[in-house]
Short mmCIF file of C-alpha atoms in Angstrom, two decimals:
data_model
loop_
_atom_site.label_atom_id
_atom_site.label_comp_id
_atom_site.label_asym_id
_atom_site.label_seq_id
_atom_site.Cartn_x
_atom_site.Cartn_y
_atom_site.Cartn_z
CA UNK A 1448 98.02 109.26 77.21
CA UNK A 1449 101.64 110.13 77.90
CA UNK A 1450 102.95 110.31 81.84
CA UNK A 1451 105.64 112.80 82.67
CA UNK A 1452 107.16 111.74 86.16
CA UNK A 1453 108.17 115.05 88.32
CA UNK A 1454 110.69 115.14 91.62
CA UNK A 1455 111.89 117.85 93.52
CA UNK A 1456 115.61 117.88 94.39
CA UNK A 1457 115.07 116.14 97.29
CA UNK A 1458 113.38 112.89 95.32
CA UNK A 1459 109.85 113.85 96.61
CA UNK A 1460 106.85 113.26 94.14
CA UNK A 1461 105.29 116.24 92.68
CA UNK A 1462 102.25 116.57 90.61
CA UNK A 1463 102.60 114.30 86.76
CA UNK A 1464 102.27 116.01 83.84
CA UNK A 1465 99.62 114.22 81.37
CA UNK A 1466 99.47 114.38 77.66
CA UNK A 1467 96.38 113.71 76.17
CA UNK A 1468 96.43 110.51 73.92
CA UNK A 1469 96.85 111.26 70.13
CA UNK A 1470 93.94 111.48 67.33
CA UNK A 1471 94.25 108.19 66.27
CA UNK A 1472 94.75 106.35 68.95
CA UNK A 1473 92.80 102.81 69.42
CA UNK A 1474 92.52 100.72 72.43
CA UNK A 1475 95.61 98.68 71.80
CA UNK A 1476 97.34 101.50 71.34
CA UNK A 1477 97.01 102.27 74.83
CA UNK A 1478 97.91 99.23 76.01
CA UNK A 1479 96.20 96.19 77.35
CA UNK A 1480 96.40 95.89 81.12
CA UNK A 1481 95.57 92.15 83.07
CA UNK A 1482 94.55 91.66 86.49
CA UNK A 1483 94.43 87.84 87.88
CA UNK A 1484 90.54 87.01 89.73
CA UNK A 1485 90.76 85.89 93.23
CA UNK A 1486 88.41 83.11 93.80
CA UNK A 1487 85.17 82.88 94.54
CA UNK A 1488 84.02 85.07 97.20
CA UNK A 1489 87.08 86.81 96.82
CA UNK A 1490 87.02 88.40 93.22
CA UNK A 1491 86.72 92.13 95.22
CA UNK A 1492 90.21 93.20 95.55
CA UNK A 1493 91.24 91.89 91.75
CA UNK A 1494 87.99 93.66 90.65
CA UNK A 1495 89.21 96.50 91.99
CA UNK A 1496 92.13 97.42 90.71
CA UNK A 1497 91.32 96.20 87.35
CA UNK A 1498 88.51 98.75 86.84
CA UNK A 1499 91.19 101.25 88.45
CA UNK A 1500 93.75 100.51 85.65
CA UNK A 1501 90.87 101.13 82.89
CA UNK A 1502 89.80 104.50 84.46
CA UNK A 1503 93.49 105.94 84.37
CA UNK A 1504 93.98 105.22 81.08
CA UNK A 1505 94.53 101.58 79.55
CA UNK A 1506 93.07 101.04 76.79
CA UNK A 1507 91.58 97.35 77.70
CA UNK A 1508 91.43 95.16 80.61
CA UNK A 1509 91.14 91.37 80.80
CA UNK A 1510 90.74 89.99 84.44
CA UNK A 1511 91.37 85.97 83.62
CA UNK A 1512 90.61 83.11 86.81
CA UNK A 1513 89.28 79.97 86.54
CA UNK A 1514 86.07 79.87 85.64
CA UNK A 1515 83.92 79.72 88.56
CA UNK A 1516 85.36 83.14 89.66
CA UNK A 1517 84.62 85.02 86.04
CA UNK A 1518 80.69 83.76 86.59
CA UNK A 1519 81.03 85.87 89.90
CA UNK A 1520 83.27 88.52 87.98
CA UNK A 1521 80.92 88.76 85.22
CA UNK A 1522 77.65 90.12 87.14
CA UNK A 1523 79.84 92.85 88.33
CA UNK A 1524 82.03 94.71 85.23
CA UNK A 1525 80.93 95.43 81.74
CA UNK A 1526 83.61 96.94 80.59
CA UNK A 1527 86.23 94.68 81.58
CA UNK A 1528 86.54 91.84 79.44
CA UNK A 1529 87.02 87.95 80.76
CA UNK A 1530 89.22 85.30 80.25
CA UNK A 1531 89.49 81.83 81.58
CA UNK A 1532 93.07 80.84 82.69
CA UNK A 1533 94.59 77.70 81.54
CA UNK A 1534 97.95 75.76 82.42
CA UNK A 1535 99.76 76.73 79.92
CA UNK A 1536 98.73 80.71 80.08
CA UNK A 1537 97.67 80.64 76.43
CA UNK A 1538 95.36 83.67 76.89
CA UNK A 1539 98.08 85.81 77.91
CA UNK A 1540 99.18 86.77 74.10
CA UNK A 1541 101.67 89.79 72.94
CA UNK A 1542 99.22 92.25 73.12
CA UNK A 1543 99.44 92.09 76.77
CA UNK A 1544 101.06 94.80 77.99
CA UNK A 1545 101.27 94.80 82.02
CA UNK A 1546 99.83 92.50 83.98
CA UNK A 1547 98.76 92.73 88.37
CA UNK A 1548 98.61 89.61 90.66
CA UNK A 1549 98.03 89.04 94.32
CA UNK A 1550 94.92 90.97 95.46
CA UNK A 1551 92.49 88.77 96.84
CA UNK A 1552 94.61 85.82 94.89
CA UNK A 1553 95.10 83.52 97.71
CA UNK A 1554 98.01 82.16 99.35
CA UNK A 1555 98.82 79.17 97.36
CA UNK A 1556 99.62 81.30 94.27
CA UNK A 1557 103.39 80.88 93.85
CA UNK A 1558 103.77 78.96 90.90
CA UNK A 1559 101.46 80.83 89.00
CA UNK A 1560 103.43 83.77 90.22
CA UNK A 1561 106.86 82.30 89.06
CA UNK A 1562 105.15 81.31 85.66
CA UNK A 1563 103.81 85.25 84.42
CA UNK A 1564 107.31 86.55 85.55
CA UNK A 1565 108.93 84.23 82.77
CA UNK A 1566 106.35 86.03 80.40
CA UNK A 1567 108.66 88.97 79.65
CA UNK A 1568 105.75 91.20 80.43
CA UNK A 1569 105.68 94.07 83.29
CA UNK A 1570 104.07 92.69 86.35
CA UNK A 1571 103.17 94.28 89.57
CA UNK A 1572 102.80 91.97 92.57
CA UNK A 1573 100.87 93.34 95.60
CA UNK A 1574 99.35 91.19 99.07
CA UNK A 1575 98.95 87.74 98.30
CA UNK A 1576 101.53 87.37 95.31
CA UNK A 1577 104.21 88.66 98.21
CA UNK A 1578 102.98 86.65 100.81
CA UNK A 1579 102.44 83.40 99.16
CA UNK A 1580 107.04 83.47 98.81
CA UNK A 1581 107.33 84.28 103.07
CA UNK A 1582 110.06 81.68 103.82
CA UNK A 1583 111.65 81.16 100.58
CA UNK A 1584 111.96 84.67 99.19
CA UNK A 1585 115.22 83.90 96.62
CA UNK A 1586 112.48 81.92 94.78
CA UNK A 1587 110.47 84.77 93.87
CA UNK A 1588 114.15 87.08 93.63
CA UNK A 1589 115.83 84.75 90.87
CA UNK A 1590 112.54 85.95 88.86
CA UNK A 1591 112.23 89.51 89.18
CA UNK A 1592 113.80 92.25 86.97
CA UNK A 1593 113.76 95.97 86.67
CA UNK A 1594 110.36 96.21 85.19
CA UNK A 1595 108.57 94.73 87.74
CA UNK A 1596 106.50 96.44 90.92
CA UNK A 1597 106.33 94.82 94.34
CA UNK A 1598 104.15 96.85 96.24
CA UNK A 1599 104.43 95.62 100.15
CA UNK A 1600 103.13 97.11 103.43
CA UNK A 1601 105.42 96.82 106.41
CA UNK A 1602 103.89 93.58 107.13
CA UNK A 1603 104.06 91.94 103.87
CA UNK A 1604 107.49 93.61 103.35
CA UNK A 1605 109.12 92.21 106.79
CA UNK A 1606 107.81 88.69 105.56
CA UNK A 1607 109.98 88.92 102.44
CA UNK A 1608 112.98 91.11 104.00
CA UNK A 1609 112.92 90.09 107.97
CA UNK A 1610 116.22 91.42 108.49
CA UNK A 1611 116.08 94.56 106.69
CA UNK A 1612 115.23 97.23 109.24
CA UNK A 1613 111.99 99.15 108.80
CA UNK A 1614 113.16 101.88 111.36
CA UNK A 1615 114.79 104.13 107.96
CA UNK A 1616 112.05 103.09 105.23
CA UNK A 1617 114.14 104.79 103.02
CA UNK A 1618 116.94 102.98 103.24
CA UNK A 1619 114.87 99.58 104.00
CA UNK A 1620 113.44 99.76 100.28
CA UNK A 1621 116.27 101.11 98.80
CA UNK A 1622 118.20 97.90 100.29
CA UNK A 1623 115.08 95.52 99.45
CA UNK A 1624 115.26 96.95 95.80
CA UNK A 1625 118.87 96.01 95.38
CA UNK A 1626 118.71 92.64 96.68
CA UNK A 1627 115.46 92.06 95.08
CA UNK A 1628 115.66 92.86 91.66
CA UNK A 1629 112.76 94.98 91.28
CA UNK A 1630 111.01 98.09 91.83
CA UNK A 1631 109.53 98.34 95.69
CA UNK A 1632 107.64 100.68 96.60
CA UNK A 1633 106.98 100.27 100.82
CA UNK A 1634 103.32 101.82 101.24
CA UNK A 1635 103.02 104.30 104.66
CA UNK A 1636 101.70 107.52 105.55
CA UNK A 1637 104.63 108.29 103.23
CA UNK A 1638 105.14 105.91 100.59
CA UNK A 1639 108.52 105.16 99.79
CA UNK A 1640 109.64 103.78 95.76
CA UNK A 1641 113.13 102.55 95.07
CA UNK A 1642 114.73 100.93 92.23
CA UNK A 1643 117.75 98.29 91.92
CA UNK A 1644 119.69 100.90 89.88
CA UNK A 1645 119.65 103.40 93.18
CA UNK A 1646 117.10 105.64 92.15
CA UNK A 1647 114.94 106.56 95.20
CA UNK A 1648 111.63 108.94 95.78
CA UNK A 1649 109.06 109.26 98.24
CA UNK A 1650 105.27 110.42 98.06
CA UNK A 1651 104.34 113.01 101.03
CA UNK A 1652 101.07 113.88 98.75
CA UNK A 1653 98.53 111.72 100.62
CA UNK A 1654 95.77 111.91 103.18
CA UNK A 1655 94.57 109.47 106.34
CA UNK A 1656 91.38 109.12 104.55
CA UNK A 1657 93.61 106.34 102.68
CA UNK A 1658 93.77 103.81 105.15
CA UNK A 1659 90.53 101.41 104.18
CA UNK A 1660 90.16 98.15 103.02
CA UNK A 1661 90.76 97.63 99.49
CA UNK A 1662 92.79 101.11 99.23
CA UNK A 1663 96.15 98.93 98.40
CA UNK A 1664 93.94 97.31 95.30
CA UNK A 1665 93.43 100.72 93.94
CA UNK A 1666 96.76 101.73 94.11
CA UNK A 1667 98.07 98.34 92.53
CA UNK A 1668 95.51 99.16 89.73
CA UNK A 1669 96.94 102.51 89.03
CA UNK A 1670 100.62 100.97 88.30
CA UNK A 1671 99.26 98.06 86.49
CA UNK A 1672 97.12 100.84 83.78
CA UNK A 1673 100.37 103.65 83.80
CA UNK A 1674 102.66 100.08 83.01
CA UNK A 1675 100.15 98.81 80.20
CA UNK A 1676 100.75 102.12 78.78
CA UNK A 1677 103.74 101.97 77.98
CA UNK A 1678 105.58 103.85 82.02
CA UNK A 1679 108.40 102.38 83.05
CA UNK A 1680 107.82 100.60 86.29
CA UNK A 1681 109.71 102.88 88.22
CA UNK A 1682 108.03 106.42 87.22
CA UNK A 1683 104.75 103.90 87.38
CA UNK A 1684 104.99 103.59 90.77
CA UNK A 1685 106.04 106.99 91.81
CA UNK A 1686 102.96 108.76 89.38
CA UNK A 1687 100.59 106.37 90.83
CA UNK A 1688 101.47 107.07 94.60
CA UNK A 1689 100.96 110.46 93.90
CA UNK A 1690 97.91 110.18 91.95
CA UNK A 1691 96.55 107.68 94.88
CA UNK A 1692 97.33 110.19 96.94
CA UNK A 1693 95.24 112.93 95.71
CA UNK A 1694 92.38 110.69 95.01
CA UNK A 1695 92.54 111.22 99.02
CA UNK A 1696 92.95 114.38 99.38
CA UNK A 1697 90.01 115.10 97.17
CA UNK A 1698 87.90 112.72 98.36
CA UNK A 1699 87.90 113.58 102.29
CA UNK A 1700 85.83 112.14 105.02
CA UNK A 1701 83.81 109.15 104.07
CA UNK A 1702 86.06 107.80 101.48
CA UNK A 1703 85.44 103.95 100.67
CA UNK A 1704 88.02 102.11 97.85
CA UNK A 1705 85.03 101.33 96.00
CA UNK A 1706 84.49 104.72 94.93
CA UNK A 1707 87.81 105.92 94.61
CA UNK A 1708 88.21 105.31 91.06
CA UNK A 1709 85.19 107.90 90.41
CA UNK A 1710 87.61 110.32 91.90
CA UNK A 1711 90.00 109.30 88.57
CA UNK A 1712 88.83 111.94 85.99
CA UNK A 1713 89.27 114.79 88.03
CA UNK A 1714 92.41 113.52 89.41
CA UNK A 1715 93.98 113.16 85.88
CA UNK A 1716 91.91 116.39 84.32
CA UNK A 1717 94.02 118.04 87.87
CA UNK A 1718 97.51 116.73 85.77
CA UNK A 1719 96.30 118.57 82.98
CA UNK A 1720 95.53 121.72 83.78
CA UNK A 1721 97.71 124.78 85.86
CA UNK A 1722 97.00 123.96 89.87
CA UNK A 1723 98.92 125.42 93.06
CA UNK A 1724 102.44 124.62 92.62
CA UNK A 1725 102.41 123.25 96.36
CA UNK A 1726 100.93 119.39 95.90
CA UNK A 1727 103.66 118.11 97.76
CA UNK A 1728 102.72 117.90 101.21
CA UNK A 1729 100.26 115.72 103.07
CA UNK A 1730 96.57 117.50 103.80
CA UNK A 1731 93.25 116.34 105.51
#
């Protein structure tokens, strides 16, 4: 499928435009999207936003762990595929085209972290994978580039950036772009995306339904499927806060993460078609 990014003059997110996929594509084609496991008892989150990055549109996901996470992996997905991790990362190959790290990962994940990122391949990092660098931030800086997503919440973002002030989000991940290296895009009622050439946006499109557990792991899972297909990280980041958004919006009262990606098909099918030009604001 082919993602048109669209901003008002004012840099706020408006509806994407979506292009159906050609007539011969094929599952590489449309990119191959990996999401690292969390461990046992904590494959959830990772689980998540893999099957999140299949439903908007990559053409195959891999989820790779060690193996006593997969067994737990494997009585939940069938059409994510599974891969066991080794030291040397030999299962990441070149048809890998994006790859998402830190939901439900674990603190202690750092290295791993600092090994994908000299992959050459898109990577967003969300919760743990921001986390496990609190106190020694320039490591995970020195590592970053322009196609890479950091996706913090004021906590996780403050832990990274403690002396960037949150009181102008704008301005705080415009500044935390720059210094960072990377695409950030500061989650909130609205969500704020910056990148470390200056260009700025922010969602409004987005609903207090939002704000459950595992809601970040969707929304990591939606930049990690728009990367594998081929989005640049920054447009990635502003389509999917958007499209997060209106999964919310839809969904209403009663919304759990676990059951926003069956919200996906009518969310993209909405991209498709002619809708109210007004999708800009925030609604209940």
């Amino acid at each position: 499928m082919g993602f048109t990014l669209n901003l008002t003059k004012d840099g706020t997110i408006a509806r994407p435009t979506l292009v159906p996929p050609p007539s011969d594509a094929h599952k590489y084609s449309r990119g191959h999207a990996m999401v690292w496991s969390g461990p046992p008892l904590r494959t959830g989150a990772s689980r998540l936003a893999a099957q999140v990055a299949l439903a908007v549109g990559a053409g195959l996901v891999t989820i790779i762990g060690d193996k006593a996470a997969l067994v737990e992996q494997a009585a939940h997905v069938t059409a994510i595929m599974l891969r066991e991790a080794d030291d040397k990362l030999a299962c990441i190959d070149h048809r890998v085209t994006a790859l998402a790290i830190g939901p439900g990962a674990g603190a202690g994940i750092a290295d791993i972290v600092c090994a994908l990122l000299k992959r050459d391949i898109p990577i967003v990092l969300d919760a743990d994978a921001i986390t496990a660098f609190a106190g020694d931030p320039a490591r995970l800086f020195k590592h970053l580039g322009a196609d890479d997503v950091m996706t913090p919440h004021s906590g996780e973002f403050a832990r990274l950036f403690p002396d960037i002030d949150l009181a102008d989000r704008a301005e705080a991940a415009y500044c935390a772009a720059r210094r960072s290296g990377a695409v950030v895009l500061l989650k909130g009622p609205q969500t704020h995306i910056a990148a470390p050439d200056g260009r700025v946006a922010v969602n409004r499109h987005a609903s207090p339904w939002l704000a459950t557990a595992g809601s970040g792991d969707v929304l990591t899972g939606l930049i990690c499927g728009l990367m594998a297909q081929g989005v640049a990280a920054f447009d990635a980041a502003c389509m999917a806060a958007w499209l997060h958004g209106d999964i919310g919006v839809r969904a209403g009262p009663g919304l759990a993460a676990d059951k926003m990606m069956d919200h996906i098909p009518l969310v993209l099918r909405g991209c498709l078609h002619d809708e109210p030009a007004d999708d800009t604001g925030s609604r209940t």
